Amino acid sequence: MMNDEISIDPWGSSQSTDYSRIIEKFGLSSMDNVSIESPSRLHRRGVVFAHRDLDLVLEAKRKGNSFGVLTGLMPSGKMHLGHSMVIDQVKWFQEQGGDVTIAVADLESTATRGISLSEGKKIAREEYVANYAALGLDPEKTTVYFQSERSIVQKLGFQLGKRTNLSELEAIYGFDGSTNLAHVQAPLVQAGDILHPQLDEYGGLRPIVVPVGIDQDPHLRLTRGLAAKTNWFNVNDAKMGLQVGVSIQEDNAAIMGVEANGRVNKDVQKQVFSRIVDAISALGYSDIMSNPKHGTVNIPSATSKDKGAIRMALLSLERNMGGMGLLAPSSTYHRFAVGMTGDKMSSSKPKTTLFLGDEISAVEKKIKKSFSGGQATIEEHRRLGGDPDKDVAYQYMMYFFEEDDKFLEEVNQGYRSGKILAGEMKQMCIERATQWLSDLSEKRDESAHLVDRFFE
Ligand code: TRP
């Protein structure tokens, strides 16, 4: 199968860019079919190209219900433009009313990048959060924390570890016998990051969306699976309507009426099923068919659209009964901007990217040297036209520096037709990049006093 060549490695140095095949292989949903009010630049340009269960979040917003946003940063170097895409998305969700939590992955970076915890702390503050403030995240509605300091995150990671095994991690991440255990621990802590905002102490049960680059999807697949495995009640499509299935597990058997000897306590079981029926009828359904013997409850008049609300009601019942009641996280994925040189953008290769703290003279140099989609000679370029899809200067305007869609389209056409030359494209990009970066630097100064508030 062609698909087998496609892989995603969150720690790797290369990245598949065949986005439609990624969607297909990993069962993502395309953003093409999602209609969004007031889309951001990255939405309008297809840079945010896929999601999982984003509808839960959009629905919460529509109904005026709360939802949260969680993402993380790896404090291992300087913040570059690629990192700013996630913050763009976080900011957008914040404007839509989401509360924001950001994990500093100091445990991950100490384990996988050899950065000490104190160094990680400094990098997070001075490189990342200083820029978050400048990029316009609202400190009153954003909480940044350190993995090493939020014990509940580590505890959750441990508890969830029980629901997976090495074979699953091998399948998701391609691990083998020589894999360093830091790479086993980090995803479990990350699952803790992703799930903890819905715990009662951190805002309670509500949809949580995780905006990330596509390289992080393996962690979301793992986390969604872990959450689902803890659930006491599952909601599935049935021949008619929806069916709730009860999952008897080690830690809920007694509560569900299954005694240690395997015998079923009918009274307890009856009570459990009547609580399920109550929870569902509170949503307005009247044709509920309870079948304790089969461990199921059917709701013939419910449709797929009702799944979300029924699931929420049952998660909250699960919590009342003593379970964790974890909702699988939603997520959105952005594409990767190509590196300046045409390779992957990477903090460890400074020539491949623009850092948010770069001097203007360095920026100019990098863009001048950037990979071009133009022809070898002016004469040929006029005749054959350039390729904006390969032209780094154009791509950077599209991803980062040019807000005006109409103007961008004109530039695109102008380049293809040969009217705009590669040098002119670079010049346009330089002007916008230098403006953008000097604005940001000014804002960094203005907002420096806000940095502390992100950690409160
Ligand atoms: N692993 C992420 C990275 O490499 C950082 C991270 C830690 C994260 N926890 C997270 C991202 C939770 C999203 C959600 O950048």
Short mmCIF file of C-alpha atoms and ligand atoms in Angstrom, two decimals:
data_model
loop_
_atom_site.label_atom_id
_atom_site.label_comp_id
_atom_site.label_asym_id
_atom_site.label_seq_id
_atom_site.Cartn_x
_atom_site.Cartn_y
_atom_site.Cartn_z
CA MET A 1 0.00 0.00 0.00
CA MET A 2 1.19 3.50 -0.86
CA ASN A 3 -0.12 4.68 2.47
CA ASP A 4 2.51 2.75 4.34
CA GLU A 5 5.15 5.28 3.42
CA ILE A 6 3.31 7.95 5.34
CA SER A 7 4.39 8.19 8.92
CA ILE A 8 4.35 10.82 11.61
CA ASP A 9 7.14 10.98 14.14
CA PRO A 10 6.82 13.70 16.79
CA TRP A 11 10.55 13.56 17.51
CA GLY A 12 11.75 13.01 13.96
CA SER A 13 13.50 15.39 11.66
CA SER A 14 11.38 14.84 8.58
CA GLN A 15 7.70 15.17 8.05
CA SER A 16 5.34 13.84 5.36
CA THR A 17 3.64 16.70 3.60
CA ASP A 18 1.06 14.77 1.62
CA TYR A 19 -1.74 16.12 3.72
CA SER A 20 -4.64 14.43 2.03
CA ARG A 21 -3.01 11.06 2.50
CA ILE A 22 -2.29 11.89 6.12
CA ILE A 23 -5.98 12.65 6.62
CA GLU A 24 -6.93 9.36 5.06
CA LYS A 25 -4.37 7.18 6.78
CA PHE A 26 -4.94 8.49 10.29
CA GLY A 27 -8.68 9.02 10.06
CA LEU A 28 -8.62 12.77 10.51
CA SER A 29 -11.47 15.00 9.38
CA SER A 30 -10.73 17.58 6.73
CA MET A 31 -11.33 21.23 7.56
CA ASP A 32 -12.85 21.65 4.08
CA ASN A 33 -16.27 20.60 5.32
CA VAL A 34 -16.24 22.72 8.43
CA SER A 35 -17.90 26.09 8.28
CA ILE A 36 -16.44 28.58 10.67
CA GLU A 37 -17.66 32.03 11.51
CA SER A 38 -14.91 34.64 11.41
CA PRO A 39 -12.17 32.24 10.24
CA SER A 40 -8.58 33.18 10.97
CA ARG A 41 -5.91 33.69 8.31
CA LEU A 42 -4.71 30.14 8.81
CA HIS A 43 -8.25 28.79 8.36
CA ARG A 44 -8.90 30.83 5.24
CA ARG A 45 -5.69 29.62 3.63
CA GLY A 46 -6.07 25.97 4.43
CA VAL A 47 -3.02 25.99 6.70
CA VAL A 48 -5.20 24.53 9.44
CA PHE A 49 -6.20 21.56 7.34
CA ALA A 50 -7.61 18.86 9.59
CA HIS A 51 -9.23 18.17 12.94
CA ARG A 52 -10.71 15.57 15.25
CA ASP A 53 -14.12 16.23 16.81
CA LEU A 54 -13.88 19.98 16.35
CA ASP A 55 -17.68 20.03 16.08
CA LEU A 56 -17.91 19.40 19.85
CA VAL A 57 -16.11 22.65 20.46
CA LEU A 58 -17.96 24.67 17.83
CA GLU A 59 -21.24 23.31 19.20
CA ALA A 60 -20.29 24.29 22.75
CA LYS A 61 -19.56 27.79 21.54
CA ARG A 62 -22.83 27.98 19.62
CA LYS A 63 -24.78 26.94 22.68
CA GLY A 64 -22.88 29.29 24.96
CA ASN A 65 -21.35 26.36 26.85
CA SER A 66 -17.80 26.48 28.09
CA PHE A 67 -14.86 24.85 26.36
CA GLY A 68 -11.14 24.79 26.98
CA VAL A 69 -8.01 25.00 24.88
CA LEU A 70 -4.84 23.17 25.76
CA THR A 71 -1.54 23.08 24.00
CA GLY A 72 2.09 22.75 24.93
CA LEU A 73 5.52 24.04 24.13
CA MET A 74 8.84 22.29 24.22
CA PRO A 75 11.29 24.67 25.89
CA SER A 76 14.38 23.68 23.96
CA GLY A 77 15.47 26.65 21.89
CA LYS A 78 14.39 29.93 20.44
CA MET A 79 10.80 30.52 19.40
CA HIS A 80 10.42 30.69 15.63
CA LEU A 81 7.64 31.47 13.21
CA GLY A 82 6.55 27.84 13.03
CA HIS A 83 5.79 27.94 16.74
CA SER A 84 3.66 31.02 16.29
CA MET A 85 1.07 29.11 14.26
CA VAL A 86 -0.18 27.25 17.30
CA ILE A 87 -0.42 30.52 19.17
CA ASP A 88 -2.44 32.03 16.32
CA GLN A 89 -4.88 29.18 16.76
CA VAL A 90 -4.93 29.44 20.53
CA LYS A 91 -5.65 33.13 20.22
CA TRP A 92 -8.48 32.45 17.82
CA PHE A 93 -10.07 29.94 20.19
CA GLN A 94 -9.57 32.39 23.04
CA GLU A 95 -11.47 35.01 21.08
CA GLN A 96 -14.24 32.46 20.61
CA GLY A 97 -14.54 32.19 24.39
CA GLY A 98 -12.30 29.25 25.29
CA ASP A 99 -10.25 29.22 28.48
CA VAL A 100 -6.61 28.53 27.70
CA THR A 101 -4.04 26.29 29.40
CA ILE A 102 -0.51 25.90 28.08
CA ALA A 103 1.87 23.17 29.21
CA VAL A 104 5.57 23.82 29.31
CA ALA A 105 6.92 20.38 28.44
CA ASP A 106 9.95 20.72 30.69
CA LEU A 107 9.88 17.03 31.59
CA GLU A 108 9.79 16.08 27.93
CA SER A 109 12.58 18.42 26.98
CA THR A 110 14.77 17.34 29.85
CA ALA A 111 14.24 13.70 28.90
CA THR A 112 14.43 13.97 25.12
CA ARG A 113 16.58 17.07 24.53
CA GLY A 114 18.85 17.19 27.54
CA ILE A 115 17.66 20.61 28.72
CA SER A 116 17.80 21.00 32.50
CA LEU A 117 14.58 21.89 34.27
CA SER A 118 15.88 25.30 35.30
CA GLU A 119 17.09 26.04 31.80
CA GLY A 120 13.70 24.95 30.46
CA LYS A 121 12.00 27.34 32.82
CA LYS A 122 14.09 30.24 31.66
CA ILE A 123 13.56 29.45 27.98
CA ALA A 124 9.81 29.10 28.46
CA ARG A 125 9.56 32.49 30.13
CA GLU A 126 11.94 34.57 28.10
CA GLU A 127 11.52 33.01 24.67
CA TYR A 128 7.99 31.70 24.56
CA VAL A 129 5.72 33.41 27.04
CA ALA A 130 7.26 36.83 26.32
CA ASN A 131 6.24 36.29 22.70
CA TYR A 132 2.80 34.95 23.62
CA ALA A 133 2.13 38.20 25.41
CA ALA A 134 3.38 40.16 22.40
CA LEU A 135 1.29 38.06 20.01
CA GLY A 136 -1.78 39.07 21.97
CA LEU A 137 -2.74 36.15 24.19
CA ASP A 138 -4.79 37.46 27.07
CA PRO A 139 -2.90 36.80 30.33
CA GLU A 140 -6.11 36.88 32.35
CA LYS A 141 -7.55 34.04 30.29
CA THR A 142 -4.38 31.99 29.87
CA THR A 143 -2.57 29.78 32.36
CA VAL A 144 0.91 28.49 31.64
CA TYR A 145 2.25 25.70 33.85
CA PHE A 146 5.27 23.40 34.05
CA GLN A 147 4.83 19.66 33.68
CA SER A 148 7.35 19.13 36.45
CA GLU A 149 5.27 21.19 38.86
CA ARG A 150 1.74 20.01 38.20
CA SER A 151 1.67 16.68 39.94
CA ILE A 152 -1.84 15.86 38.80
CA VAL A 153 -0.57 15.72 35.22
CA GLN A 154 2.05 13.15 36.16
CA LYS A 155 -0.41 11.22 38.28
CA LEU A 156 -2.88 11.06 35.41
CA GLY A 157 -0.10 9.91 33.10
CA PHE A 158 0.65 7.09 35.49
CA GLN A 159 -2.98 6.07 35.90
CA LEU A 160 -3.51 6.07 32.15
CA GLY A 161 -0.40 4.01 31.61
CA LYS A 162 -2.42 1.11 32.88
CA ARG A 163 -4.61 1.34 29.78
CA THR A 164 -1.89 0.84 27.21
CA ASN A 165 1.13 -1.35 26.58
CA LEU A 166 4.35 -1.48 24.62
CA SER A 167 2.70 -3.04 21.59
CA GLU A 168 0.36 -0.12 21.23
CA LEU A 169 3.21 2.36 21.60
CA GLU A 170 5.18 0.41 19.01
CA ALA A 171 2.26 0.62 16.64
CA ILE A 172 1.69 4.34 17.17
CA TYR A 173 5.27 5.59 17.39
CA GLY A 174 7.31 2.88 15.72
CA PHE A 175 9.22 2.10 18.93
CA ASP A 176 11.38 -0.97 19.27
CA GLY A 177 13.52 -2.63 21.92
CA SER A 178 16.16 0.06 21.74
CA THR A 179 13.78 2.97 22.30
CA ASN A 180 14.77 5.15 25.21
CA LEU A 181 12.12 5.07 27.91
CA ALA A 182 11.92 8.85 27.94
CA HIS A 183 9.98 8.40 24.71
CA VAL A 184 7.57 6.10 26.49
CA GLN A 185 7.10 8.39 29.46
CA ALA A 186 6.73 11.65 27.56
CA PRO A 187 3.53 10.67 25.70
CA LEU A 188 1.89 9.53 28.93
CA VAL A 189 2.70 12.82 30.61
CA GLN A 190 1.38 14.57 27.51
CA ALA A 191 -1.84 12.57 27.82
CA GLY A 192 -1.99 13.92 31.38
CA ASP A 193 -1.47 17.45 30.04
CA ILE A 194 -4.25 17.05 27.53
CA LEU A 195 -6.83 15.50 29.81
CA HIS A 196 -6.30 17.31 33.12
CA PRO A 197 -8.13 20.58 32.27
CA GLN A 198 -11.42 18.69 32.37
CA LEU A 199 -10.87 17.45 35.90
CA ASP A 200 -13.08 19.12 38.47
CA GLU A 201 -10.17 21.05 40.00
CA TYR A 202 -9.27 22.54 36.62
CA GLY A 203 -12.59 23.67 35.22
CA GLY A 204 -14.59 20.46 35.04
CA LEU A 205 -16.09 18.42 32.25
CA ARG A 206 -16.16 20.35 28.99
CA PRO A 207 -14.76 19.87 25.49
CA ILE A 208 -11.04 20.56 25.29
CA VAL A 209 -9.45 21.36 21.95
CA VAL A 210 -5.75 20.84 21.33
CA PRO A 211 -4.37 22.97 18.50
CA VAL A 212 -1.06 21.51 17.31
CA GLY A 213 1.13 20.83 14.29
CA ILE A 214 0.37 17.55 12.56
CA ASP A 215 3.53 15.98 14.06
CA GLN A 216 1.69 15.78 17.40
CA ASP A 217 -1.22 13.69 16.17
CA PRO A 218 0.24 10.40 17.46
CA HIS A 219 -0.09 11.80 20.98
CA LEU A 220 -3.71 12.68 20.33
CA ARG A 221 -4.47 9.25 18.97
CA LEU A 222 -2.95 7.72 22.07
CA THR A 223 -4.77 10.10 24.42
CA ARG A 224 -8.14 9.69 22.76
CA GLY A 225 -7.77 5.94 23.00
CA LEU A 226 -6.76 6.11 26.66
CA ALA A 227 -9.71 8.32 27.53
CA ALA A 228 -12.13 6.03 25.72
CA LYS A 229 -10.76 2.98 27.53
CA THR A 230 -11.50 4.53 30.90
CA ASN A 231 -15.12 5.31 30.01
CA TRP A 232 -17.82 3.39 31.87
CA PHE A 233 -20.48 4.09 29.27
CA ASN A 234 -20.03 4.05 25.50
CA VAL A 235 -22.42 5.59 23.03
CA ASN A 236 -22.63 3.94 19.62
CA ASP A 237 -24.79 3.93 16.52
CA ALA A 238 -27.40 1.20 16.61
CA LYS A 239 -29.71 -0.26 13.96
CA MET A 240 -32.22 2.22 15.22
CA GLY A 241 -30.95 5.32 16.96
CA LEU A 242 -28.16 5.09 19.49
CA GLN A 243 -27.10 2.46 21.96
CA VAL A 244 -25.35 2.91 25.28
CA GLY A 245 -23.09 0.06 26.32
CA VAL A 246 -21.87 -0.40 29.86
CA SER A 247 -18.20 -1.25 30.26
CA ILE A 248 -17.43 -3.32 33.33
CA GLN A 249 -13.86 -2.76 34.44
CA GLU A 250 -11.66 -3.70 37.36
CA ASP A 251 -12.26 -0.40 39.10
CA ASN A 252 -16.00 -0.14 38.56
CA ALA A 253 -17.19 -3.74 38.80
CA ALA A 254 -18.43 -3.45 42.37
CA ILE A 255 -20.21 -0.18 41.64
CA MET A 256 -21.85 -1.79 38.60
CA GLY A 257 -23.11 -4.65 40.72
CA VAL A 258 -20.63 -7.30 39.66
CA GLU A 259 -19.33 -9.04 42.75
CA ALA A 260 -15.85 -10.43 43.22
CA ASN A 261 -17.10 -13.94 42.54
CA GLY A 262 -18.56 -12.77 39.23
CA ARG A 263 -22.13 -12.93 40.42
CA VAL A 264 -24.38 -10.02 39.53
CA ASN A 265 -26.17 -8.16 42.25
CA LYS A 266 -29.48 -7.50 40.53
CA ASP A 267 -30.52 -4.70 42.83
CA VAL A 268 -27.36 -2.72 42.32
CA GLN A 269 -27.48 -3.36 38.60
CA LYS A 270 -31.08 -2.16 38.44
CA GLN A 271 -30.13 1.04 40.20
CA VAL A 272 -27.26 1.68 37.82
CA PHE A 273 -29.50 1.25 34.81
CA SER A 274 -32.16 3.48 36.21
CA ARG A 275 -29.53 6.18 36.73
CA ILE A 276 -28.52 5.82 33.08
CA VAL A 277 -32.14 6.11 32.00
CA ASP A 278 -32.63 9.14 34.24
CA ALA A 279 -29.56 10.85 32.80
CA ILE A 280 -30.81 10.31 29.26
CA SER A 281 -34.42 11.23 29.91
CA ALA A 282 -33.25 14.49 31.45
CA LEU A 283 -32.18 15.37 27.89
CA GLY A 284 -35.77 14.98 26.71
CA TYR A 285 -35.89 11.42 25.31
CA SER A 286 -38.86 9.33 26.30
CA ASP A 287 -38.51 6.11 24.30
CA ILE A 288 -35.62 4.67 26.27
CA MET A 289 -35.23 0.89 26.38
CA SER A 290 -33.13 -0.44 29.21
CA ASN A 291 -31.69 -3.92 28.92
CA PRO A 292 -29.54 -4.65 31.99
CA LYS A 293 -29.08 -8.28 31.02
CA HIS A 294 -27.28 -7.27 27.83
CA GLY A 295 -25.61 -4.32 29.45
CA THR A 296 -27.24 -1.91 27.03
CA VAL A 297 -29.67 0.97 26.87
CA ASN A 298 -31.26 1.88 23.55
CA ILE A 299 -32.53 5.28 22.45
CA PRO A 300 -34.27 4.64 19.10
CA SER A 301 -35.24 8.25 18.48
CA ALA A 302 -31.71 9.62 18.95
CA THR A 303 -29.53 10.33 15.94
CA SER A 304 -25.79 10.62 15.41
CA LYS A 305 -26.10 14.33 16.05
CA ASP A 306 -27.26 13.65 19.59
CA LYS A 307 -24.22 11.54 20.45
CA GLY A 308 -22.25 14.45 21.88
CA ALA A 309 -24.90 15.54 24.35
CA ILE A 310 -25.69 11.98 25.46
CA ARG A 311 -22.01 11.24 25.90
CA MET A 312 -21.59 14.34 28.07
CA ALA A 313 -24.56 13.39 30.25
CA LEU A 314 -23.10 9.92 30.77
CA LEU A 315 -19.61 11.19 31.52
CA SER A 316 -21.09 13.37 34.16
CA LEU A 317 -23.04 10.41 35.55
CA GLU A 318 -19.80 8.41 35.56
CA ARG A 319 -18.15 11.14 37.62
CA ASN A 320 -21.04 11.13 40.07
CA MET A 321 -20.57 7.40 40.44
CA GLY A 322 -16.86 7.76 41.16
CA GLY A 323 -15.28 7.38 37.70
CA MET A 324 -12.97 9.78 35.90
CA GLY A 325 -15.51 10.64 33.19
CA LEU A 326 -12.91 11.67 30.62
CA LEU A 327 -13.99 13.11 27.30
CA ALA A 328 -11.66 12.35 24.39
CA PRO A 329 -9.97 15.61 23.36
CA SER A 330 -10.72 17.45 20.14
CA SER A 331 -7.84 18.73 18.04
CA THR A 332 -6.88 20.86 15.07
CA TYR A 333 -3.78 20.48 12.93
CA HIS A 334 -1.73 22.96 10.99
CA ARG A 335 0.56 22.25 8.08
CA PHE A 336 4.21 23.00 8.37
CA ALA A 337 5.59 26.04 6.66
CA VAL A 338 8.56 25.06 4.56
CA GLY A 339 11.96 26.09 5.93
CA MET A 340 13.68 29.09 4.34
CA THR A 341 16.13 26.79 2.60
CA GLY A 342 13.42 24.49 1.35
CA ASP A 343 14.11 21.87 4.08
CA LYS A 344 12.16 21.33 7.27
CA MET A 345 12.07 24.31 9.60
CA SER A 346 14.06 23.58 12.72
CA SER A 347 15.35 25.50 15.72
CA SER A 348 18.63 23.67 15.51
CA LYS A 349 19.22 24.88 11.94
CA PRO A 350 18.98 28.68 12.18
CA LYS A 351 19.16 29.22 8.45
CA THR A 352 15.92 27.32 7.94
CA THR A 353 13.73 29.71 9.82
CA LEU A 354 13.04 33.20 11.09
CA PHE A 355 13.18 33.46 14.85
CA LEU A 356 10.86 35.91 16.55
CA GLY A 357 13.86 37.68 18.02
CA ASP A 358 15.94 37.87 14.82
CA GLU A 359 17.66 41.15 13.93
CA ILE A 360 16.24 42.85 10.86
CA SER A 361 19.56 42.50 9.01
CA ALA A 362 19.54 38.74 9.61
CA VAL A 363 15.97 38.49 8.39
CA GLU A 364 16.82 40.32 5.22
CA LYS A 365 19.75 38.02 4.58
CA LYS A 366 17.75 34.86 5.15
CA ILE A 367 14.93 35.91 2.85
CA LYS A 368 17.34 36.99 0.13
CA LYS A 369 18.94 33.56 0.26
CA SER A 370 15.65 31.70 0.57
CA PHE A 371 14.62 28.98 -1.82
CA SER A 372 12.89 30.50 -4.81
CA GLY A 373 10.16 29.25 -7.11
CA GLY A 374 11.41 31.45 -9.90
CA GLN A 375 13.09 30.49 -13.17
CA ALA A 376 16.84 30.48 -13.75
CA THR A 377 16.90 33.66 -15.84
CA ILE A 378 14.65 36.73 -16.02
CA GLU A 379 13.92 35.98 -19.61
CA GLU A 380 12.70 32.47 -18.78
CA HIS A 381 10.78 33.71 -15.78
CA ARG A 382 8.84 36.22 -17.89
CA ARG A 383 8.07 33.50 -20.41
CA LEU A 384 7.30 30.54 -18.09
CA GLY A 385 6.32 32.24 -14.84
CA GLY A 386 7.27 31.22 -11.30
CA ASP A 387 5.80 28.71 -8.87
CA PRO A 388 4.40 30.37 -5.74
CA ASP A 389 3.80 26.96 -4.15
CA LYS A 390 7.57 26.43 -4.03
CA ASP A 391 8.60 30.00 -3.46
CA VAL A 392 9.55 30.43 0.18
CA ALA A 393 9.11 34.21 0.16
CA TYR A 394 5.57 33.81 -1.15
CA GLN A 395 4.82 31.01 1.31
CA TYR A 396 5.96 33.15 4.24
CA MET A 397 3.70 35.97 3.17
CA MET A 398 0.83 33.53 2.93
CA TYR A 399 1.49 31.83 6.27
CA PHE A 400 2.59 34.81 8.32
CA PHE A 401 2.95 38.29 6.98
CA GLU A 402 0.14 39.24 4.59
CA GLU A 403 -3.39 39.56 5.94
CA ASP A 404 -5.08 40.73 2.74
CA ASP A 405 -6.40 37.71 0.81
CA LYS A 406 -7.12 39.69 -2.34
CA PHE A 407 -3.67 41.18 -2.54
CA LEU A 408 -2.11 37.79 -1.91
CA GLU A 409 -4.12 36.30 -4.76
CA GLU A 410 -2.90 39.06 -7.09
CA VAL A 411 0.67 38.33 -6.10
CA ASN A 412 0.10 34.64 -6.69
CA GLN A 413 -1.29 35.26 -10.18
CA GLY A 414 1.37 37.84 -10.95
CA TYR A 415 4.09 35.36 -10.08
CA ARG A 416 2.61 32.53 -12.09
CA SER A 417 2.28 34.76 -15.13
CA GLY A 418 5.86 35.96 -14.87
CA LYS A 419 4.89 39.55 -14.20
CA ILE A 420 6.42 39.47 -10.73
CA LEU A 421 10.06 38.40 -10.56
CA ALA A 422 11.61 36.25 -7.84
CA GLY A 423 13.68 39.18 -6.55
CA GLU A 424 10.58 41.34 -6.37
CA MET A 425 8.78 38.63 -4.43
CA LYS A 426 11.64 38.48 -1.95
CA GLN A 427 11.60 42.25 -1.61
CA MET A 428 7.88 42.22 -0.81
CA CYS A 429 8.45 39.53 1.76
CA ILE A 430 11.36 41.41 3.33
CA GLU A 431 9.28 44.55 3.71
CA ARG A 432 6.44 42.68 5.38
CA ALA A 433 8.66 40.48 7.52
CA THR A 434 10.68 43.38 8.86
CA GLN A 435 7.53 45.32 9.63
CA TRP A 436 5.93 42.32 11.33
CA LEU A 437 8.99 41.50 13.39
CA SER A 438 9.67 45.05 14.48
CA ASP A 439 6.02 45.45 15.51
CA LEU A 440 6.37 42.28 17.52
CA SER A 441 9.55 43.46 19.16
CA GLU A 442 7.82 46.68 20.17
CA LYS A 443 4.89 44.73 21.58
CA ARG A 444 7.30 42.49 23.46
CA ASP A 445 8.62 45.55 25.25
CA GLU A 446 5.15 46.88 25.93
CA SER A 447 3.87 43.60 27.30
CA ALA A 448 6.94 42.47 29.24
CA HIS A 449 5.23 43.35 32.51
CA LEU A 450 2.42 40.88 31.72
CA VAL A 451 4.62 37.79 31.51
CA ASP A 452 4.28 36.88 35.21
CA ARG A 453 0.52 36.86 34.99
CA PHE A 454 0.55 33.96 32.56
CA PHE A 455 1.96 31.76 35.28
CA GLU A 456 -0.70 32.64 37.85
N1 TRP B 1 5.22 17.40 22.68
C1 TRP B 1 4.99 18.79 22.40
C2 TRP B 1 6.15 19.31 21.50
O1 TRP B 1 7.03 18.59 21.17
C3 TRP B 1 4.85 19.63 23.62
C4 TRP B 1 3.65 19.28 24.45
C5 TRP B 1 3.66 18.78 25.73
C6 TRP B 1 2.27 19.38 24.08
N2 TRP B 1 2.40 18.61 26.16
C7 TRP B 1 1.53 18.96 25.22
C8 TRP B 1 1.61 19.78 22.93
C9 TRP B 1 0.14 18.92 25.20
C10 TRP B 1 0.21 19.75 22.93
C11 TRP B 1 -0.50 19.31 24.04
O2 TRP B 1 6.15 20.45 21.13
#
